[in-house]
Coordinates of C-alpha atoms in Angstrom, one line a residue:
Chain A
M1299 CA -10.7 33.3 13.4
I1300 CA -10.3 29.8 14.8
E1301 CA -11.4 28.9 18.3
L1302 CA -8.5 26.6 19.2
R1303 CA -9.1 24.0 21.8
E1304 CA -6.5 21.7 23.4
I1305 CA -7.2 18.0 23.6
T1306 CA -5.4 15.0 25.1
A1307 CA -3.4 12.5 23.1
H1308 CA -6.1 9.9 23.9
Q1309 CA -8.8 12.3 22.5
A1310 CA -6.7 12.8 19.4
G1311 CA -6.6 9.0 18.9
I1312 CA -2.9 8.7 18.8
D1313 CA -0.5 6.2 20.4
A1314 CA 1.3 8.6 22.7
D1315 CA 0.8 9.9 26.2
D1316 CA 0.4 13.5 27.2
R1317 CA 3.8 13.5 28.8
T1318 CA 5.3 12.5 25.5
C1319 CA 3.5 15.3 23.7
R1320 CA 4.6 17.8 26.3
C1321 CA 8.3 16.7 26.0
Q1322 CA 8.0 17.4 22.3
N1323 CA 6.4 20.8 22.9
I1324 CA 3.3 19.5 21.1
E1325 CA 0.0 20.9 22.1
L1326 CA -2.6 18.7 20.5
L1327 CA -5.7 20.6 19.1
A1328 CA -9.2 19.6 18.4
P1329 CA -9.5 19.1 14.6
E1330 CA -13.0 20.4 14.1
P1331 CA -12.4 24.2 14.3
I1332 CA -9.3 23.9 12.1
V1333 CA -10.9 21.7 9.4
E1334 CA -14.0 23.9 9.4
Y1335 CA -12.0 27.1 9.0
L1336 CA -10.2 25.6 6.0
Q1337 CA -13.4 24.2 4.6
Q1338 CA -15.1 27.7 4.8
L1339 CA -12.1 29.3 3.0
Y1340 CA -11.1 26.7 0.4
Q1341 CA -13.7 23.9 0.4
F1342 CA -11.1 21.1 0.6
G1343 CA -13.8 18.6 1.6
H1344 CA -14.5 17.4 5.0
D1345 CA -12.4 14.2 4.5
A1346 CA -9.3 16.1 3.4
F1347 CA -7.7 15.8 6.8
D1348 CA -8.9 12.3 7.8
G1349 CA -6.2 10.5 9.7
C1350 CA -4.4 13.8 10.6
V1351 CA -3.6 15.3 14.0
F1352 CA -3.1 19.0 14.6
F1353 CA -0.9 20.7 17.1
K1354 CA 0.7 24.0 18.0
S1355 CA 4.4 23.9 17.5
S1356 CA 4.9 27.5 18.6
R1357 CA 2.8 30.6 19.5
K1358 CA 2.7 31.3 15.7
H1359 CA 2.2 28.0 14.0
I1360 CA -0.2 25.0 13.7
R1361 CA 1.3 21.9 12.2
V1362 CA -0.3 18.8 10.8
A1363 CA 0.9 15.2 10.8
T1364 CA -0.6 11.8 10.1
L1365 CA -0.8 9.8 13.3
P1366 CA 2.5 10.8 15.0
M1367 CA 2.4 7.6 16.9
A1368 CA 5.3 6.6 19.0
I1369 CA 7.4 9.7 18.1
P1370 CA 10.1 9.7 20.7
P1371 CA 9.9 12.2 23.5
G1372 CA 12.7 14.6 24.4
P1373 CA 14.4 17.7 23.1
D1374 CA 16.0 15.9 20.1
I1375 CA 12.9 16.1 18.0
D1376 CA 13.3 19.2 15.7
R1377 CA 10.0 19.0 13.8
V1378 CA 7.0 16.8 13.1
G1379 CA 4.8 16.8 10.0
L1380 CA 4.1 19.9 7.9
E1381 CA 3.3 23.5 8.8
L1382 CA -0.4 24.1 8.2
L1383 CA -1.4 27.6 9.4
R1384 CA 0.2 30.7 10.7
I1385 CA -2.1 32.0 13.5
D1386 CA -0.5 35.1 14.9
M1387 CA -2.3 37.4 12.4
A1388 CA -5.7 38.8 12.0
T1389 CA -6.7 36.2 9.5
P1390 CA -4.8 32.8 10.0
R1391 CA -2.9 32.1 6.8
I1392 CA -2.5 28.7 5.2
S1393 CA 1.2 27.8 4.7
T1394 CA 2.8 27.5 1.3
V1395 CA 3.5 23.8 1.9
A1396 CA -0.1 23.1 3.1
A1397 CA -1.4 24.9 0.0
M1398 CA 0.9 22.8 -2.1
T1399 CA -0.3 19.6 -0.4
W1400 CA -4.1 20.1 -0.2
G1401 CA -4.6 22.9 -2.8
R1402 CA -5.5 20.6 -5.6
R1403 CA -8.8 19.8 -3.7
A1404 CA -9.7 23.5 -3.2
G1405 CA -13.2 24.4 -4.6
R1406 CA -13.0 28.1 -4.0
N1407 CA -10.4 30.8 -3.4
A1408 CA -8.0 28.9 -5.7
V1409 CA -6.7 30.5 -8.9
D1410 CA -5.6 28.5 -11.9
T1411 CA -2.9 30.6 -13.6
S1412 CA -1.5 30.8 -17.1
Q1413 CA 2.1 30.0 -17.6
Q1414 CA 3.0 33.7 -17.7
Q1415 CA 1.1 34.3 -14.4
C1416 CA 2.6 31.3 -12.8
L1417 CA 6.1 32.4 -13.7
A1418 CA 5.4 35.9 -12.3
Y1419 CA 4.1 34.2 -9.1
L1420 CA 7.1 32.0 -8.7
R1421 CA 9.4 35.1 -9.1
R1422 CA 7.3 37.0 -6.5
N1423 CA 5.9 39.5 -8.9
P1424 CA 2.3 40.8 -8.6
I1425 CA -0.3 39.3 -10.9
A1426 CA -3.5 40.9 -12.3
L1427 CA -6.3 38.3 -12.3
T1428 CA -8.9 38.0 -14.9
D1429 CA -12.7 38.3 -14.2
R1430 CA -13.0 34.6 -14.8
Q1431 CA -10.2 33.9 -12.2
L1432 CA -11.9 36.3 -9.8
S1433 CA -15.2 34.6 -10.1
G1434 CA -13.9 31.7 -7.9
C1435 CA -12.7 34.0 -5.2
T1436 CA -14.9 35.1 -2.3
G1437 CA -13.1 38.4 -1.4
R1438 CA -9.9 40.0 -0.1
G1439 CA -7.6 37.4 1.4
F1440 CA -5.3 34.5 0.9
V1441 CA -5.8 32.4 -2.2
I1442 CA -4.2 29.3 -3.5
I1443 CA -2.2 29.5 -6.7
R1444 CA -2.3 26.6 -9.1
H1445 CA -0.9 25.9 -12.6
E1446 CA -2.0 22.9 -14.7
T1447 CA -4.0 21.8 -11.6
H1448 CA -0.8 21.6 -9.5
P1449 CA -0.9 23.9 -6.4
L1450 CA 2.2 26.0 -5.8
G1451 CA 1.5 28.2 -2.8
V1452 CA -0.4 31.2 -1.6
G1453 CA -1.1 34.7 -2.9
F1454 CA -2.8 37.7 -1.3
L1455 CA -5.8 39.0 -3.3
E1456 CA -6.3 42.7 -2.6
S1457 CA -10.0 42.9 -3.7
T1458 CA -12.7 41.3 -5.7
R1459 CA -14.9 44.5 -5.8
P1460 CA -14.9 46.1 -9.2
E1461 CA -15.1 49.6 -7.7
D1462 CA -11.7 49.2 -5.9
D1463 CA -8.6 50.4 -7.6
H1464 CA -6.8 47.2 -6.6
C1465 CA -9.5 44.8 -7.7
G1466 CA -8.0 41.6 -9.1
Q1467 CA -4.4 42.5 -8.0
M1468 CA -2.7 39.6 -6.3
R1469 CA 0.6 39.8 -4.3
S1470 CA 2.8 36.7 -4.6
M1471 CA 3.6 35.2 -1.2
Y1472 CA 5.8 32.5 -2.7
P1473 CA 8.8 32.1 -0.2
S1474 CA 11.8 34.2 -1.2
A1475 CA 14.1 31.2 -0.4
F1476 CA 12.2 29.1 -3.0
S1477 CA 12.0 31.9 -5.5
A1478 CA 15.7 32.7 -5.5
E1479 CA 16.5 29.6 -7.6
L1480 CA 13.9 30.5 -10.2
Q1481 CA 15.0 34.0 -11.0
E1482 CA 17.5 33.0 -13.6
T1483 CA 16.1 29.8 -14.9
S1484 CA 12.5 29.3 -16.1
P1485 CA 10.8 26.2 -14.7
F1486 CA 9.2 25.8 -18.1
G1487 CA 12.5 25.5 -19.8
N1488 CA 12.0 28.6 -22.0
P1489 CA 14.6 31.4 -22.4
R1490 CA 14.1 33.9 -19.6
Chain B
M345 CA 38.7 11.6 2.2
S346 CA 41.8 12.2 0.2
P347 CA 41.7 13.9 -3.1
T348 CA 44.0 11.7 -5.1
H349 CA 44.6 13.4 -8.3
P350 CA 45.2 17.0 -7.5
E351 CA 47.1 17.4 -10.8
D352 CA 44.1 16.4 -12.9
S353 CA 40.8 16.2 -11.1
D354 CA 39.0 14.9 -14.2
S355 CA 41.0 11.7 -14.3
P356 CA 39.6 8.8 -12.4
P357 CA 41.3 8.3 -9.1
P358 CA 43.6 5.2 -8.6
F359 CA 41.0 2.5 -8.0
E360 CA 43.7 0.0 -8.9
R361 CA 43.5 -1.6 -5.5
Y362 CA 40.1 -3.0 -6.5
R363 CA 41.2 -4.5 -9.8
S364 CA 41.0 -8.0 -8.3
I365 CA 37.4 -7.6 -7.1
I366 CA 35.7 -5.5 -9.7
P367 CA 34.5 -7.5 -12.7
E368 CA 35.3 -6.1 -16.2
F369 CA 37.7 -3.6 -14.6
D370 CA 38.4 -1.7 -17.9
Q371 CA 34.7 -1.2 -18.4
F372 CA 34.5 0.1 -14.8
L373 CA 37.2 2.7 -15.5
G374 CA 35.5 3.7 -18.7
A375 CA 32.2 4.2 -16.9
L376 CA 33.8 6.6 -14.4
N377 CA 34.5 9.0 -17.3
R378 CA 30.9 9.2 -18.4
P379 CA 28.5 11.7 -17.0
L380 CA 25.9 10.4 -14.6
P381 CA 22.4 10.0 -15.9
T382 CA 19.6 12.2 -14.3
C383 CA 17.1 10.1 -12.3
V384 CA 13.8 11.2 -10.8
W385 CA 10.9 9.4 -9.1
A386 CA 7.2 10.3 -9.0
N387 CA 5.9 11.6 -5.7
P388 CA 2.8 9.4 -4.9
N389 CA 1.6 12.1 -2.5
K390 CA 0.9 14.4 -5.5
T391 CA 0.8 12.4 -8.7
T392 CA 0.9 9.0 -10.3
P393 CA 3.6 7.6 -12.7
Q394 CA 1.1 7.9 -15.5
Q395 CA 0.3 11.5 -14.7
L396 CA 4.0 12.3 -14.4
E397 CA 4.7 10.7 -17.8
R398 CA 2.0 13.0 -19.3
Y399 CA 3.7 15.9 -17.6
F400 CA 7.1 14.9 -19.2
E401 CA 5.5 14.6 -22.6
S402 CA 3.6 18.0 -22.4
H403 CA 6.8 19.7 -21.3
H404 CA 9.0 18.0 -23.9
I405 CA 11.1 16.1 -21.4
D406 CA 12.5 12.8 -22.7
Y407 CA 12.1 10.1 -20.2
R408 CA 12.7 6.3 -19.8
P409 CA 11.2 4.3 -17.0
L410 CA 13.7 2.4 -14.9
G411 CA 13.3 -1.3 -15.4
W412 CA 13.8 -2.2 -11.8
V413 CA 11.8 0.2 -9.7
D414 CA 8.3 1.5 -10.3
G415 CA 7.6 5.2 -10.9
A416 CA 11.3 6.2 -11.4
Y417 CA 12.7 7.5 -14.6
R418 CA 15.9 8.6 -16.4
L419 CA 15.6 12.0 -18.0
S420 CA 17.9 12.6 -21.0
N421 CA 17.4 16.2 -22.1
V422 CA 17.1 18.2 -18.8
S423 CA 20.2 19.8 -17.4
S424 CA 18.6 21.2 -14.2
P425 CA 15.7 19.0 -13.2
G426 CA 15.6 20.7 -9.8
T427 CA 14.4 23.9 -11.2
R428 CA 11.7 22.6 -13.5
F429 CA 8.0 23.1 -12.8
G430 CA 7.4 19.4 -12.0
F431 CA 10.1 19.6 -9.2
V432 CA 8.8 23.0 -7.9
A433 CA 5.3 21.6 -7.7
G434 CA 6.6 18.5 -5.8
L435 CA 5.6 16.0 -8.6
Y436 CA 9.0 14.4 -8.6
H437 CA 12.2 14.2 -6.6
V438 CA 15.7 14.0 -8.1
Q439 CA 17.8 11.2 -6.7
E440 CA 20.8 9.2 -8.0
E441 CA 19.5 5.9 -9.4
V442 CA 21.7 3.6 -7.3
S443 CA 20.8 5.3 -4.1
L444 CA 17.2 4.0 -4.6
L445 CA 18.6 0.5 -3.9
P446 CA 18.8 0.5 -0.1
V447 CA 15.2 1.7 0.2
E448 CA 14.0 -0.9 -2.2
L449 CA 15.6 -3.6 0.0
M450 CA 13.9 -2.3 3.2
D451 CA 10.7 -4.2 2.5
L452 CA 8.5 -1.3 3.7
H453 CA 4.9 -1.8 4.7
P454 CA 2.2 0.5 6.1
G455 CA 2.1 0.7 9.9
Q456 CA 5.8 0.3 10.4
R457 CA 8.0 2.4 12.6
I458 CA 11.1 3.3 10.6
L459 CA 14.4 5.1 11.5
D460 CA 16.8 6.6 9.0
A461 CA 19.8 6.9 11.3
C462 CA 22.0 9.2 9.0
A463 CA 19.3 11.0 7.1
A464 CA 20.8 14.2 5.7
P465 CA 20.5 15.4 3.1
G466 CA 17.3 13.4 3.0
S467 CA 16.6 11.8 -0.4
K468 CA 16.4 8.3 1.0
T469 CA 14.2 9.6 3.9
T470 CA 11.7 11.1 1.4
R471 CA 11.8 7.9 -0.6
I472 CA 11.0 5.9 2.5
A473 CA 8.3 8.2 3.6
T474 CA 6.5 8.3 0.3
T475 CA 6.9 4.6 -0.4
V476 CA 5.6 3.4 3.0
G477 CA 2.5 5.6 2.9
Q478 CA 0.9 7.9 5.5
E479 CA 0.1 5.2 8.0
A480 CA 3.7 4.7 9.0
T481 CA 6.0 6.7 11.2
V482 CA 9.4 7.8 9.9
I483 CA 12.0 9.3 12.1
A484 CA 14.8 11.0 10.2
N485 CA 17.9 11.5 12.3
D486 CA 21.2 13.1 11.7
R487 CA 23.7 14.6 14.0
N488 CA 24.3 17.7 11.9
F489 CA 21.4 20.2 12.3
H490 CA 22.5 22.3 9.4
R491 CA 22.6 19.4 7.0
M492 CA 19.0 18.7 7.8
A493 CA 17.8 21.9 6.1
P494 CA 17.6 20.3 2.7
L495 CA 15.7 17.4 4.2
A496 CA 13.1 19.7 5.7
R497 CA 12.7 21.5 2.5
S498 CA 12.2 18.2 0.5
V499 CA 9.7 17.0 3.1
D500 CA 7.7 20.3 2.7
R501 CA 7.8 20.2 -1.1
L502 CA 6.7 16.6 -1.3
G503 CA 3.9 17.1 1.2
I504 CA 5.2 14.4 3.6
T505 CA 3.2 14.3 6.9
N506 CA 4.4 11.0 8.4
T507 CA 8.0 12.1 9.3
A508 CA 9.6 13.6 12.3
V509 CA 13.1 15.1 12.2
M510 CA 15.5 14.4 15.0
V511 CA 19.1 15.6 15.6
H512 CA 21.3 13.2 17.5
D513 CA 24.6 11.4 17.1
A514 CA 23.6 8.1 15.4
T515 CA 26.4 6.2 17.2
N516 CA 24.8 6.9 20.5
L517 CA 21.0 7.1 19.9
P518 CA 19.1 7.3 23.2
G519 CA 17.1 4.3 24.3
H520 CA 14.0 6.4 24.9
I521 CA 13.4 6.7 21.1
G522 CA 12.1 3.2 21.3
T523 CA 12.5 0.3 18.8
F524 CA 11.8 0.1 15.0
D525 CA 10.6 -2.3 12.4
R526 CA 13.0 -1.0 9.8
L527 CA 16.3 0.9 10.1
L528 CA 18.5 2.4 7.5
A529 CA 22.1 2.8 8.4
D530 CA 23.4 4.7 5.3
V531 CA 26.5 5.6 7.2
P532 CA 29.1 8.4 6.6
C533 CA 31.7 7.0 4.3
S534 CA 34.6 8.0 2.0
C535 CA 32.0 8.5 -0.8
E536 CA 34.6 7.2 -3.3
A537 CA 31.9 5.5 -5.4
T538 CA 30.2 8.8 -6.1
W539 CA 33.2 9.9 -8.2
R540 CA 31.1 10.2 -11.4
K541 CA 29.1 12.9 -9.6
N542 CA 31.9 14.5 -7.5
H543 CA 35.4 14.5 -8.7
E544 CA 36.7 15.8 -5.4
V545 CA 36.4 12.4 -3.8
G546 CA 38.8 9.5 -4.1
P547 CA 39.9 6.4 -2.3
A548 CA 40.2 6.8 1.4
D549 CA 43.6 6.4 3.1
D550 CA 44.4 4.4 6.2
A551 CA 43.7 7.4 8.5
D552 CA 40.3 7.9 6.9
F553 CA 39.4 4.3 7.2
Q554 CA 40.3 4.3 10.9
R555 CA 38.2 7.3 11.6
L556 CA 35.2 6.3 9.4
C557 CA 35.2 2.6 10.3
T558 CA 34.9 3.3 14.0
I559 CA 31.8 5.5 13.3
Q560 CA 30.3 3.0 10.9
R561 CA 30.7 0.1 13.3
A562 CA 29.1 2.0 16.1
I563 CA 26.1 3.2 14.0
L564 CA 25.4 -0.3 12.7
A565 CA 25.7 -1.8 16.1
R566 CA 23.3 0.8 17.6
C567 CA 20.8 0.2 14.8
L568 CA 20.8 -3.6 15.5
Q569 CA 20.1 -2.8 19.2
L570 CA 17.1 -0.6 18.2
C571 CA 15.6 -3.2 15.8
R572 CA 12.5 -5.0 16.9
P573 CA 12.3 -8.8 16.7
G574 CA 11.8 -9.8 13.1
G575 CA 12.8 -6.4 11.9
R576 CA 15.3 -5.4 9.3
V577 CA 18.4 -3.2 9.3
V578 CA 19.8 -2.1 5.9
Y579 CA 23.5 -1.1 6.0
S580 CA 24.7 0.9 3.0
T581 CA 27.6 3.0 1.8
C582 CA 28.7 4.7 -1.4
S583 CA 32.1 3.2 -1.2
F584 CA 33.9 0.4 -2.9
A585 CA 36.2 -0.2 0.0
P586 CA 35.8 -3.6 1.8
E587 CA 37.1 -1.9 4.9
E588 CA 33.9 0.3 5.0
N589 CA 31.6 -2.5 3.8
E590 CA 32.1 -6.2 4.4
A591 CA 34.6 -5.6 7.2
I592 CA 32.1 -3.5 9.1
V593 CA 29.2 -6.0 8.8
D594 CA 31.5 -8.9 9.5
T595 CA 32.7 -7.3 12.8
V596 CA 29.3 -6.4 14.0
L597 CA 27.9 -9.8 13.0
A598 CA 30.6 -11.4 15.1
E599 CA 29.3 -9.5 18.1
H600 CA 25.5 -9.8 17.4
G601 CA 25.4 -12.5 14.8
D602 CA 23.5 -15.1 16.8
H603 CA 20.2 -13.3 16.2
W604 CA 20.8 -12.0 12.7
D605 CA 20.6 -13.3 9.1
L606 CA 21.9 -11.6 6.0
V607 CA 19.1 -11.6 3.6
P608 CA 19.9 -12.8 0.0
T609 CA 19.2 -9.8 -2.3
H610 CA 18.3 -9.9 -5.9
I611 CA 16.6 -7.2 -7.9
D612 CA 15.2 -8.0 -11.3
G613 CA 16.6 -5.8 -14.0
F614 CA 19.4 -4.4 -11.9
K615 CA 22.9 -5.9 -12.1
T616 CA 24.9 -6.4 -8.9
S617 CA 27.9 -8.4 -7.7
P618 CA 27.9 -10.4 -4.5
G619 CA 29.5 -9.2 -1.3
L620 CA 33.1 -10.3 -0.7
V621 CA 34.0 -13.2 1.6
R622 CA 37.7 -12.4 1.5
W623 CA 39.8 -9.3 1.0
Q624 CA 43.5 -9.3 1.0
D625 CA 44.4 -11.5 3.9
R626 CA 41.1 -11.3 5.7
R627 CA 38.2 -13.7 5.5
F628 CA 34.7 -12.5 6.2
D629 CA 31.5 -14.2 7.4
P630 CA 30.4 -16.4 4.4
R631 CA 26.9 -14.9 4.7
L632 CA 28.4 -11.7 3.3
Q633 CA 28.0 -13.2 -0.2
H634 CA 24.3 -12.2 0.2
A635 CA 25.3 -8.5 0.4
V636 CA 25.3 -6.6 -2.9
R637 CA 28.0 -4.5 -4.6
V638 CA 27.1 -2.2 -7.5
Y639 CA 29.7 -0.9 -9.9
P640 CA 29.2 2.1 -12.2
H641 CA 29.5 0.1 -15.4
Q642 CA 26.9 -2.5 -14.5
N643 CA 23.9 -0.2 -14.7
D644 CA 25.4 3.1 -15.7
T645 CA 25.0 4.5 -12.2
G646 CA 27.2 5.4 -9.3
G647 CA 28.6 2.7 -7.0
F648 CA 27.1 1.3 -3.9
F649 CA 27.2 -1.4 -1.2
V650 CA 24.1 -2.8 0.6
A651 CA 23.8 -5.5 3.2
V652 CA 20.3 -6.4 4.5
L653 CA 20.3 -7.8 8.1
E654 CA 17.1 -9.4 9.4
H655 CA 16.5 -10.2 13.1
R656 CA 15.5 -13.9 13.6
G657 CA 12.8 -13.2 16.2
E658 CA 9.1 -13.4 15.5
P659 CA 7.7 -9.9 14.8
H660 CA 5.1 -8.7 17.3
D661 CA 1.6 -7.9 16.1

């Protein structure tokens, strides 16, 4: 879990006042617990989020942006930056777009897939991971899926314990909206 | 917009009214019948041009770098570049070549505050946001919330963290959004210059012009009001019609022209024609020769109009 702590705009080091942030429904958050949580899980490196600010955009979500300085106040603003974490669950889950953006840096809990596994992932089919792929994972939970070093999103790894029936089984959490376009066409240009 | 050839939608629409202003008019008509090349650009948030070229080679995609803009390519053997792995992973974005032009002319620098006043569906916004770097602030505005969905999706896929999305009528942007160093007014237009891509469009009629031109003038005027001293407003359309191009800039310059210059524009390796200083019985501000017109046969692209207006004031630190 993450111990979220609200901070002021001044503490966040951004060029906006707290009234501005409130108008935008932005609740600025201390970066340390968030960065540390992601570091523990994925080892992105402590400098991965340098220059970023974190904020709650709703009860469910934390978003990340680079210096949202001078963003206008008021109800017209629809969204700022990228979704980073979903926090209304037992284990906060990194978003697909955050996995795509920072996943290349991940030193653990990241799986480099074969082309066949990648295609299965993008079509939301389950994947059986090899022992070698499992060796970089720390246990049951959310892992980042990559192919040819390029991160694509998140999967849920059922278990890394050999005694479990579901050891090495990974559920694709690739968004169905993204996946729909890839059901008929292979992103690798091969016949389906 | 008026579909002009309902009897044969594959025939070019009657652009005869432009015969006197479009050079090599027969070549222009010939180019309209050719399919539009596929153009993509490397996303600097996730890759480099060199890495993207290696990706193209390893995936047997034929590419040719564009001569006039870094990190952008024409692909020749890919029919659906928006479903290929490189696109899915956010390594590149698909965008019509000529629509890269207004962003190239914005003179973007880190630290700037930038407004894309009519952003949907968002290709130019993403180009701005990735070109200027993470130390800038980009506000992408459009009045149509639903048309912003593709923009949000592109922002996500390309890993863009410096952009906020705003939904408001661009003719009446509120003063509390502040001022900007760079503004793009890629205004709603007849889209007739996109005919190679979309055969449903054609020359606008008088009623279209009346409706569109009122909106175009209002958006450009509002953008000038929101520009900081020394800042730049880029006005663009995908229309050949002087009514939507030079006439709009001319009218707005007449109202605000004391503080504004039209910046001469030239791009090495990309052919353009100068803006018009007269059309039919109307004469325009002579500075409009500094605007650029792009016709499909000049670079094998769609058509475009761009005018770069720069405020004469000294920029603040």
